[in-house]
PDB file of C-alpha atoms in Angstrom:
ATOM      1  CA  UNK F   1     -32.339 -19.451 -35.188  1.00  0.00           C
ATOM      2  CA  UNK F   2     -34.754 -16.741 -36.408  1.00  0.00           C
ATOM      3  CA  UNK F   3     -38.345 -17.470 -35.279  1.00  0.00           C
ATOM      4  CA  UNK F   4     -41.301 -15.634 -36.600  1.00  0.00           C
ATOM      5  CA  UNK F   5     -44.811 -15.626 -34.991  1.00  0.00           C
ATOM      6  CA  UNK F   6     -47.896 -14.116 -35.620  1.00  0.00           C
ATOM      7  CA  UNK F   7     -50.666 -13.905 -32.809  1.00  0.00           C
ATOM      8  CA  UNK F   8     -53.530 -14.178 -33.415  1.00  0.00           C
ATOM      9  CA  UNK F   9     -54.309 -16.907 -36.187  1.00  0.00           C
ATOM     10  CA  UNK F  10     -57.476 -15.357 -36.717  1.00  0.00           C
ATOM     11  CA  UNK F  11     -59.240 -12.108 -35.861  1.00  0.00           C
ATOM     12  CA  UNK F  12     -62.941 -11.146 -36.783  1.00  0.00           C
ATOM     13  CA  UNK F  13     -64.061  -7.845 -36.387  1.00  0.00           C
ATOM     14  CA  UNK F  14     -66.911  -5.594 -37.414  1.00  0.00           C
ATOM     15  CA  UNK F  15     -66.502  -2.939 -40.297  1.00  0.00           C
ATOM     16  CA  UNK F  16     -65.245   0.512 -39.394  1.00  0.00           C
ATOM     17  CA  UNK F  17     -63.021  -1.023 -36.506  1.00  0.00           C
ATOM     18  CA  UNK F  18     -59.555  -0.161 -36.264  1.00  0.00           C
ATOM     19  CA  UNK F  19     -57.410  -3.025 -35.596  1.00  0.00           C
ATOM     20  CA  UNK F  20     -53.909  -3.774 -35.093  1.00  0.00           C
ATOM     21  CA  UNK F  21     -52.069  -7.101 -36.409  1.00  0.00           C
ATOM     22  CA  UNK F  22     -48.767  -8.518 -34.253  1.00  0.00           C
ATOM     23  CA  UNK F  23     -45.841  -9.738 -35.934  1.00  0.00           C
ATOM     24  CA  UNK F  24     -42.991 -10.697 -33.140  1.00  0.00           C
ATOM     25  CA  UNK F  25     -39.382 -12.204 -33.393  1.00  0.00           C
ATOM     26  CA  UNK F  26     -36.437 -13.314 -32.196  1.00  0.00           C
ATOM     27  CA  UNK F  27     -33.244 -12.290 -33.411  1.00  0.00           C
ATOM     28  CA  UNK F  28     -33.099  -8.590 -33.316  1.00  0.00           C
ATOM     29  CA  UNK F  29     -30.395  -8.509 -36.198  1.00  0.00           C
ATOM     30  CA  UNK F  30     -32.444  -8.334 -39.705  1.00  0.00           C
ATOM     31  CA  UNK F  31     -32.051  -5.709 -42.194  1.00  0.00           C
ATOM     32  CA  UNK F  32     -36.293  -5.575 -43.172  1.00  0.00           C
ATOM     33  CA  UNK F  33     -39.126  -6.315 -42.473  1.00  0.00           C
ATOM     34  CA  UNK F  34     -42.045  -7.047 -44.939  1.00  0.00           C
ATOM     35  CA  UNK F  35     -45.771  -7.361 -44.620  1.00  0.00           C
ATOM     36  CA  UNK F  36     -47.626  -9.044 -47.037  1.00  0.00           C
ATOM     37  CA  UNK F  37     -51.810  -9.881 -47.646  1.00  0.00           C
ATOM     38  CA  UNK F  38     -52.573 -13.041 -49.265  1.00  0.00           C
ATOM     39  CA  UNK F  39     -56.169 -13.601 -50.583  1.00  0.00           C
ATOM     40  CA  UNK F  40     -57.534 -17.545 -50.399  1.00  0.00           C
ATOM     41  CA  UNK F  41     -55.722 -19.338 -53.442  1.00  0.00           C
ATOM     42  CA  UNK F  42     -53.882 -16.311 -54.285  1.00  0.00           C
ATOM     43  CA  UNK F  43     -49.948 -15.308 -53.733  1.00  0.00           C
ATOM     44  CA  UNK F  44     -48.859 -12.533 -51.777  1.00  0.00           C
ATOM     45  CA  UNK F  45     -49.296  -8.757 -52.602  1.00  0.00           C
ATOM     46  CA  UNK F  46     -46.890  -6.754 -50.859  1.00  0.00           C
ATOM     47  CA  UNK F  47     -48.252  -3.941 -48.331  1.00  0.00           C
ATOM     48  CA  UNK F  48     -45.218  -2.219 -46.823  1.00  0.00           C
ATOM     49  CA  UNK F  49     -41.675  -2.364 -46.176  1.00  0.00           C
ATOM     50  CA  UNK F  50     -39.540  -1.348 -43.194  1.00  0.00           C
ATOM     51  CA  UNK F  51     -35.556  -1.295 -43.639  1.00  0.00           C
ATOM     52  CA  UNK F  52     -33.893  -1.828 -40.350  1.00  0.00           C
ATOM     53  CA  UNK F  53     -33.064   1.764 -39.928  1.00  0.00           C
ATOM     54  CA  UNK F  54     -36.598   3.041 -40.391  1.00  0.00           C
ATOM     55  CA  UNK F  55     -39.648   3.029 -37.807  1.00  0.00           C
ATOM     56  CA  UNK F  56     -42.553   3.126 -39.512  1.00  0.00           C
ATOM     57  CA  UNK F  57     -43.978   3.028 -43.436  1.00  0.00           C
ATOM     58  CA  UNK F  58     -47.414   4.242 -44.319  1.00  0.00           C
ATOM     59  CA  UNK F  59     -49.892   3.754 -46.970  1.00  0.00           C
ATOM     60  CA  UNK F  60     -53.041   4.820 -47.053  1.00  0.00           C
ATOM     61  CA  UNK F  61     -55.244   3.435 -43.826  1.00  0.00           C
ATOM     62  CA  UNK F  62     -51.762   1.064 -43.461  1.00  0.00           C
ATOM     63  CA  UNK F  63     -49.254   1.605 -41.039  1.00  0.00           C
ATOM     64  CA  UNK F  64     -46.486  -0.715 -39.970  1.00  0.00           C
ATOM     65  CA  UNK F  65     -43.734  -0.316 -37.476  1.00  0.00           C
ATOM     66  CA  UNK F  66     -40.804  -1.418 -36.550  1.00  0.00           C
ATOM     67  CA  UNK F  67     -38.569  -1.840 -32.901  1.00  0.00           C
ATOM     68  CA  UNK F  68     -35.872  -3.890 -32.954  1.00  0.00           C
ATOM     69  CA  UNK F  69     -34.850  -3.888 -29.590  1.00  0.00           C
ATOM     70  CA  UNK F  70     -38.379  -5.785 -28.716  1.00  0.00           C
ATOM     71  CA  UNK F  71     -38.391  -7.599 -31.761  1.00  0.00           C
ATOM     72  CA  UNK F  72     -41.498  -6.337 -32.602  1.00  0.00           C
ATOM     73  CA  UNK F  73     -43.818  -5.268 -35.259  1.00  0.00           C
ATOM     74  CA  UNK F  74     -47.621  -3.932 -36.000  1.00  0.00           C
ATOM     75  CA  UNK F  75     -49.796  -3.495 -38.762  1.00  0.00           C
ATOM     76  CA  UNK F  76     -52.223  -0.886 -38.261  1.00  0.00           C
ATOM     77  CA  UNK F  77     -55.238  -0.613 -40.378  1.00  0.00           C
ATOM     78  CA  UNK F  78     -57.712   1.951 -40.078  1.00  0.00           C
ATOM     79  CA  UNK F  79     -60.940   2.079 -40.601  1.00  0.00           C
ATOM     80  CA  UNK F  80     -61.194  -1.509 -41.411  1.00  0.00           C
ATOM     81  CA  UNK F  81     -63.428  -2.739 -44.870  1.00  0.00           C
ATOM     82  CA  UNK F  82     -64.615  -6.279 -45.536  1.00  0.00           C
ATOM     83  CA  UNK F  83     -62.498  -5.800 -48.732  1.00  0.00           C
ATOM     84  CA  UNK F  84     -59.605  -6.001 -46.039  1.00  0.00           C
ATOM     85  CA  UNK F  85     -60.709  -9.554 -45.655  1.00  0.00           C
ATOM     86  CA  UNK F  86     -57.432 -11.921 -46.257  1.00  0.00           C
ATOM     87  CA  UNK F  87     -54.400 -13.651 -44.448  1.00  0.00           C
ATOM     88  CA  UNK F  88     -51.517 -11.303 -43.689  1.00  0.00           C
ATOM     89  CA  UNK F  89     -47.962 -12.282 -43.498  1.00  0.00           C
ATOM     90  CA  UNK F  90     -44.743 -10.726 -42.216  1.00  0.00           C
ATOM     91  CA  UNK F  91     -41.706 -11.896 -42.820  1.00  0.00           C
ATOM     92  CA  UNK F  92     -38.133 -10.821 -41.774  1.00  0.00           C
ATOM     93  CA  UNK F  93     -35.329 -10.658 -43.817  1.00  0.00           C
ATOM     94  CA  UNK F  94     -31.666 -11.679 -42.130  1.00  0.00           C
ATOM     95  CA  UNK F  95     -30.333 -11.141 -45.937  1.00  0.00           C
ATOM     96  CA  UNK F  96     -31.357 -11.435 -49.662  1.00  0.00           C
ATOM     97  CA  UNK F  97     -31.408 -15.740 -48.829  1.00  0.00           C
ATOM     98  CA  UNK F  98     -32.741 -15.846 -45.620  1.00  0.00           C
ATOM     99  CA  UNK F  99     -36.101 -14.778 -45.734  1.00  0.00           C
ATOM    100  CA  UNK F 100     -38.624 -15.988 -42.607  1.00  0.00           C
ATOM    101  CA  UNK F 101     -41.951 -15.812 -42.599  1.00  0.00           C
ATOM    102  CA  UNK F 102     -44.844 -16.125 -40.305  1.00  0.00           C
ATOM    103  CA  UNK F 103     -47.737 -17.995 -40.311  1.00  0.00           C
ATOM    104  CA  UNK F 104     -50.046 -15.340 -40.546  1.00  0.00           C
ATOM    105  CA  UNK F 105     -52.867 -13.879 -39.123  1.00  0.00           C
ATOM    106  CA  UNK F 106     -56.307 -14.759 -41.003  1.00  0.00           C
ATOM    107  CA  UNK F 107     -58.852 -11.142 -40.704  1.00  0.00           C
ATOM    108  CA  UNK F 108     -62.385 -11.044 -41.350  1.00  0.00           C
ATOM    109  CA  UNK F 109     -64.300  -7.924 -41.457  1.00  0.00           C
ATOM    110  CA  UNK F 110     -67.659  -8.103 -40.409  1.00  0.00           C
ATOM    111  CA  UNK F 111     -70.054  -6.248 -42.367  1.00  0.00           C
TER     112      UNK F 111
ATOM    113  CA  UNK T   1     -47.414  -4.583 -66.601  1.00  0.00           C
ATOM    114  CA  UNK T   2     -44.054  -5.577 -64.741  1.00  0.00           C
ATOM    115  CA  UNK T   3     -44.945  -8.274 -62.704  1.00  0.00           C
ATOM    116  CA  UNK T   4     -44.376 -12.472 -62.179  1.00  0.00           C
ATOM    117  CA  UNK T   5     -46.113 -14.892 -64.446  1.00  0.00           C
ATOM    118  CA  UNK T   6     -46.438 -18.822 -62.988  1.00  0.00           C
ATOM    119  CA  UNK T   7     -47.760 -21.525 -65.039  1.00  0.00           C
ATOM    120  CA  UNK T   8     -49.262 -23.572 -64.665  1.00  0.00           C
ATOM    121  CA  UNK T   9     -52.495 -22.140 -61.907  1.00  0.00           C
ATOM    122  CA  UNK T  10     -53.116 -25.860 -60.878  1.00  0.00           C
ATOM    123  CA  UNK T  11     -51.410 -29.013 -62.098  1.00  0.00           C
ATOM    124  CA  UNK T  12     -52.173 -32.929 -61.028  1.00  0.00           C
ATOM    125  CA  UNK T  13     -49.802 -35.392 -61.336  1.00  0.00           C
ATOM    126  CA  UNK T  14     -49.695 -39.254 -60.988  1.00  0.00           C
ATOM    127  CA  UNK T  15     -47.010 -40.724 -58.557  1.00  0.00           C
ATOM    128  CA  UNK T  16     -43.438 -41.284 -59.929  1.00  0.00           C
ATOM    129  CA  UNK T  17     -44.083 -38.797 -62.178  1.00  0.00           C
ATOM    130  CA  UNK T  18     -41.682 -35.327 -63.221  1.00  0.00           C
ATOM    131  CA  UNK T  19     -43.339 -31.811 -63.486  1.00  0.00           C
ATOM    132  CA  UNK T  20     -42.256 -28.792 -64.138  1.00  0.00           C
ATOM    133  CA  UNK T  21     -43.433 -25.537 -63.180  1.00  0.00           C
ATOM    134  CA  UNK T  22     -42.688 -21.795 -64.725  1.00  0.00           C
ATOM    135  CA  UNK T  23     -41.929 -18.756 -63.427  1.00  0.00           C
ATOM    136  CA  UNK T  24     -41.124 -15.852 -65.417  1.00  0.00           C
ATOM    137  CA  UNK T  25     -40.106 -12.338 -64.647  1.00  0.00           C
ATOM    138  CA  UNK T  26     -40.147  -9.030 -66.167  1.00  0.00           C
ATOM    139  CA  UNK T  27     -39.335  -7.048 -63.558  1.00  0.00           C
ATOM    140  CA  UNK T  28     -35.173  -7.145 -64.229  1.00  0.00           C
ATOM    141  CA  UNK T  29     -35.001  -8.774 -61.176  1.00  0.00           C
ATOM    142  CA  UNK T  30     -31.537 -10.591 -59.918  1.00  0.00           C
ATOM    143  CA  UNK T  31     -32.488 -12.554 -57.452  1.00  0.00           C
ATOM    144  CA  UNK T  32     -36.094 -15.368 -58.368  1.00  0.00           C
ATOM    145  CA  UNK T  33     -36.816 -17.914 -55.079  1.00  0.00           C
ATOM    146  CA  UNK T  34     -39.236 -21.012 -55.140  1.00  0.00           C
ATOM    147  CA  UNK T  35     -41.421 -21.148 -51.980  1.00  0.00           C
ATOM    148  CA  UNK T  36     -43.513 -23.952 -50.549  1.00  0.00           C
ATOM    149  CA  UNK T  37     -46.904 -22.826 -49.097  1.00  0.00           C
ATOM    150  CA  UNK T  38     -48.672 -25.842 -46.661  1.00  0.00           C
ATOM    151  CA  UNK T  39     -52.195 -24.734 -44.678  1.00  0.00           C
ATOM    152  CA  UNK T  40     -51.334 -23.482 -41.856  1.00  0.00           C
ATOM    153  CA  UNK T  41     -47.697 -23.313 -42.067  1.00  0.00           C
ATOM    154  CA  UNK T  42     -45.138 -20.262 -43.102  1.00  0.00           C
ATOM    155  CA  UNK T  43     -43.648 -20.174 -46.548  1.00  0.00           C
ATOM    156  CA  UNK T  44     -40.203 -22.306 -46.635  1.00  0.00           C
ATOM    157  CA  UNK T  45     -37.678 -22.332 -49.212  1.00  0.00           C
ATOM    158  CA  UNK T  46     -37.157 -24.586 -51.536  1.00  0.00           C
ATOM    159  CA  UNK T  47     -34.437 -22.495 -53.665  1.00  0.00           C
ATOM    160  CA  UNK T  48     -32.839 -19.448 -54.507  1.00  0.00           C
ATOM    161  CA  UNK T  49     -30.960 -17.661 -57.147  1.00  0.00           C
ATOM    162  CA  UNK T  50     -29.258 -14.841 -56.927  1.00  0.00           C
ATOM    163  CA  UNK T  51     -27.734 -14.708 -60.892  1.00  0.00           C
ATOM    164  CA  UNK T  52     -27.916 -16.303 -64.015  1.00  0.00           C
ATOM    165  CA  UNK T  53     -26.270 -19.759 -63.848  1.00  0.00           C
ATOM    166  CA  UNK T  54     -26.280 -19.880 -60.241  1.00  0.00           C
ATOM    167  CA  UNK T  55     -28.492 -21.311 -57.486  1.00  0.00           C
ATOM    168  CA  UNK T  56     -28.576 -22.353 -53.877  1.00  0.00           C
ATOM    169  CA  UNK T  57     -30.194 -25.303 -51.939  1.00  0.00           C
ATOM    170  CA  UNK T  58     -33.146 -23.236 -49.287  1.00  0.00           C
ATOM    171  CA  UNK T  59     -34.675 -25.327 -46.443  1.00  0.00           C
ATOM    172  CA  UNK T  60     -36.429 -28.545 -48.100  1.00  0.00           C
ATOM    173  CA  UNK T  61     -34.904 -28.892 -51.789  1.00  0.00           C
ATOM    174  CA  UNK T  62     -34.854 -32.631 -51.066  1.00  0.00           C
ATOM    175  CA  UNK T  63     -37.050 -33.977 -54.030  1.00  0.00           C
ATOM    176  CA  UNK T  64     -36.777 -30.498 -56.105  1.00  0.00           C
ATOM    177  CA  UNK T  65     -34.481 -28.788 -58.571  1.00  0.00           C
ATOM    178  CA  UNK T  66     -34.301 -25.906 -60.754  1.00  0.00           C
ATOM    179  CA  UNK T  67     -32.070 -24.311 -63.483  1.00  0.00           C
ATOM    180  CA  UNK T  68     -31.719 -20.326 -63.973  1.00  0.00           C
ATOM    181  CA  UNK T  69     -30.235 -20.209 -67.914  1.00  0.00           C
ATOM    182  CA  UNK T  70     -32.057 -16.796 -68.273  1.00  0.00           C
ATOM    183  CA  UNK T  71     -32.277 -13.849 -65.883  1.00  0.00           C
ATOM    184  CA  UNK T  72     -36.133 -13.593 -66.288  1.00  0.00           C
ATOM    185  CA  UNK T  73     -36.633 -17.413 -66.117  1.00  0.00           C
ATOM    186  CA  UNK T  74     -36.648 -19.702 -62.542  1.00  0.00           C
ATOM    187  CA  UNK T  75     -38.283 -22.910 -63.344  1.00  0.00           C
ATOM    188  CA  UNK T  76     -38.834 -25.569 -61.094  1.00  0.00           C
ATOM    189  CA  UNK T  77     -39.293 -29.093 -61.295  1.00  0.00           C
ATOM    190  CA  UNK T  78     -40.677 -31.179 -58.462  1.00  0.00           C
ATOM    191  CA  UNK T  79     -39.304 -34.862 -59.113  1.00  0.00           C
ATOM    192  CA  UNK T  80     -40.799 -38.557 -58.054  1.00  0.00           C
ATOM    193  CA  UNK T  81     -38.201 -38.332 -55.224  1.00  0.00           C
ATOM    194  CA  UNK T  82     -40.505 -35.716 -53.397  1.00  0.00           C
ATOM    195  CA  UNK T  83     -42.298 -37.748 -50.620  1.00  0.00           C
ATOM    196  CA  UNK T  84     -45.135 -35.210 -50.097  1.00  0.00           C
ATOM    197  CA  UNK T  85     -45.267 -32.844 -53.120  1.00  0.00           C
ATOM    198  CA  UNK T  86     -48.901 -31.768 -53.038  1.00  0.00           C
ATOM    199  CA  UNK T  87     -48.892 -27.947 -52.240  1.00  0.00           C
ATOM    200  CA  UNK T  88     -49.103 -24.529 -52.982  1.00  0.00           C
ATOM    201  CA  UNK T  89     -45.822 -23.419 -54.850  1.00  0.00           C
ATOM    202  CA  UNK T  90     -45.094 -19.544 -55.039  1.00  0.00           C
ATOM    203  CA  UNK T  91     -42.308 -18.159 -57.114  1.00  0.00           C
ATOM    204  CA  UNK T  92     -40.926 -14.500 -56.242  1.00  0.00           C
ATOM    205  CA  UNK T  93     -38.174 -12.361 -56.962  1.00  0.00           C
ATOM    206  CA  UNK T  94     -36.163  -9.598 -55.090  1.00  0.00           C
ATOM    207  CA  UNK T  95     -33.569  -6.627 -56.120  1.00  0.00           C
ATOM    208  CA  UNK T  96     -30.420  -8.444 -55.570  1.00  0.00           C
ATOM    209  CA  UNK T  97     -28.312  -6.258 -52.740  1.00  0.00           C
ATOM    210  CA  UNK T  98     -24.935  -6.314 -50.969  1.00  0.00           C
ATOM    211  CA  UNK T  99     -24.569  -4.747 -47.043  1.00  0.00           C
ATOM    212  CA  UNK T 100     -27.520  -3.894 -45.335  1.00  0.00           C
ATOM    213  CA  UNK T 101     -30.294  -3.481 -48.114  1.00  0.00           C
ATOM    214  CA  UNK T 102     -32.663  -6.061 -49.118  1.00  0.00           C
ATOM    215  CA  UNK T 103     -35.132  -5.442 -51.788  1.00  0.00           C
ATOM    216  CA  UNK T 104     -38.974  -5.950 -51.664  1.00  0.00           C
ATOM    217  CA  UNK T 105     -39.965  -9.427 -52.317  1.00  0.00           C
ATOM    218  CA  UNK T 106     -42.249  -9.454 -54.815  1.00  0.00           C
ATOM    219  CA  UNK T 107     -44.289 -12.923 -55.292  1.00  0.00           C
ATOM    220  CA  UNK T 108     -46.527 -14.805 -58.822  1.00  0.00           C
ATOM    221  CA  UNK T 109     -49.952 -15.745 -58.159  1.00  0.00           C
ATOM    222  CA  UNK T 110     -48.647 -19.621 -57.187  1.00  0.00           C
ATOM    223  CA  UNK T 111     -49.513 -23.087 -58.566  1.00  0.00           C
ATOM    224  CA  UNK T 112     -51.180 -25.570 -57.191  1.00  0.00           C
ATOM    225  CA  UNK T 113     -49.852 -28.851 -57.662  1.00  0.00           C
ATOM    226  CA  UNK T 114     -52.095 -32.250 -56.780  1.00  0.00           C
ATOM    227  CA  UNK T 115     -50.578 -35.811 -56.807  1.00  0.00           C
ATOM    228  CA  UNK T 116     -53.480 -38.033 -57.675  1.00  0.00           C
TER     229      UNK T 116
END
């Protein structure tokens, strides 16, 4: 069974860092991977999104990749704003119906 | 805008009580999903639809169900038989694909459902 984790819970750095989220799982057979950032009673805005046979996606200070074989995946965000203040999510997809997600990691940017 | 409309933003109910919940879609999506949202926990599924007329059971549908009449439309209704149905409910919807392509999942802005 697909397990998704996210580590840390929480992070807290000061502005102008650049910082590095961790998304791991289990089950090396998924055909994408998805990040998402969800604001405090808000859904989920999606950031970037990695098909199996890709490596990395990039947008803007964002970059994700992707390796399979480790079951692994980071978020990299550059530069980091307090606007970047939120809960992100990953979440792998094993098909259109089996979606898992993680439990996220919750940022705050110091100013 | 294209985008994922839910309705209502926060909702209370009274045990033993029905409600219903919208989602709509104007994106031409195929596929629309219902997600639950607790603090602290992942997202898990409550249902899925992949076409018009058509749905499947996700992880915890005990206490739920839905109906997909219209392609844009994926509403939910969270019964009296749901034990614990105060949460966060987010609807979404996906490109439906075949093989070894998934489409971005795309989610509303979620509702917030209290039982008083």
């Amino acid at each position: 069974k697909q397990e998704v984790t996210q580590i840390p819970a929480a992070l807290s750095v000061p502005e102008g860092e650049n910082l590095v989220l961790n998304c791991s799982f289990t089950d090396s057979a998924i055909y994408n991977l998805q990040w998402f950032r969800q604001d405090p009673g808000k859904g989920l805005t999606s950031l970037l999104l990695i098909q199996s046979s890709q490596r990395e996606q990039t947008s803007g200070r964002l970059n994700a990749s992707l390796d399979k074989s480790s079951g692994r995946s980071t978020l990299y965000i550059a530069a980091s704003q307090p606007g970047d203040s939120a809960t992100y999510l990953c979440a792998v997809s094993e098909g259109a119906s089996k979606i898992i997600f993680g439990s996220g990691t919750r940022l705050s940017i110091r100013p | 805008d294209g985008g994922i409309t839910q309705s209502p933003k926060y909702l209370f109910r009274k045990e033993g009580q029905n409600v219903t919940l919208s989602c709509e879609q104007n994106l031409n999506h195929d596929a629309m999903y219902w997600y639950r949202q607790d603090p602290g926990q992942g997202l898990r599924l409550i249902y899925y639809s992949q076409i018009v007329n058509d749905f499947q059971k996700g992880d915890i549908a005990e206490g739920y169900s839905v109906s997909r009449e219209k392609k844009e439309s994926f509403p939910l209704t969270v019964t009296s038989a749901q034990k614990n149905p105060t949460a966060f409910y987010l609807c979404a919807s996906s490109i439906w694909a075949s093989g070894s392509y998934t489409g971005e999942l795309f989610f509303g802005e979620g509702s917030r459902l209290t039982v008083l």
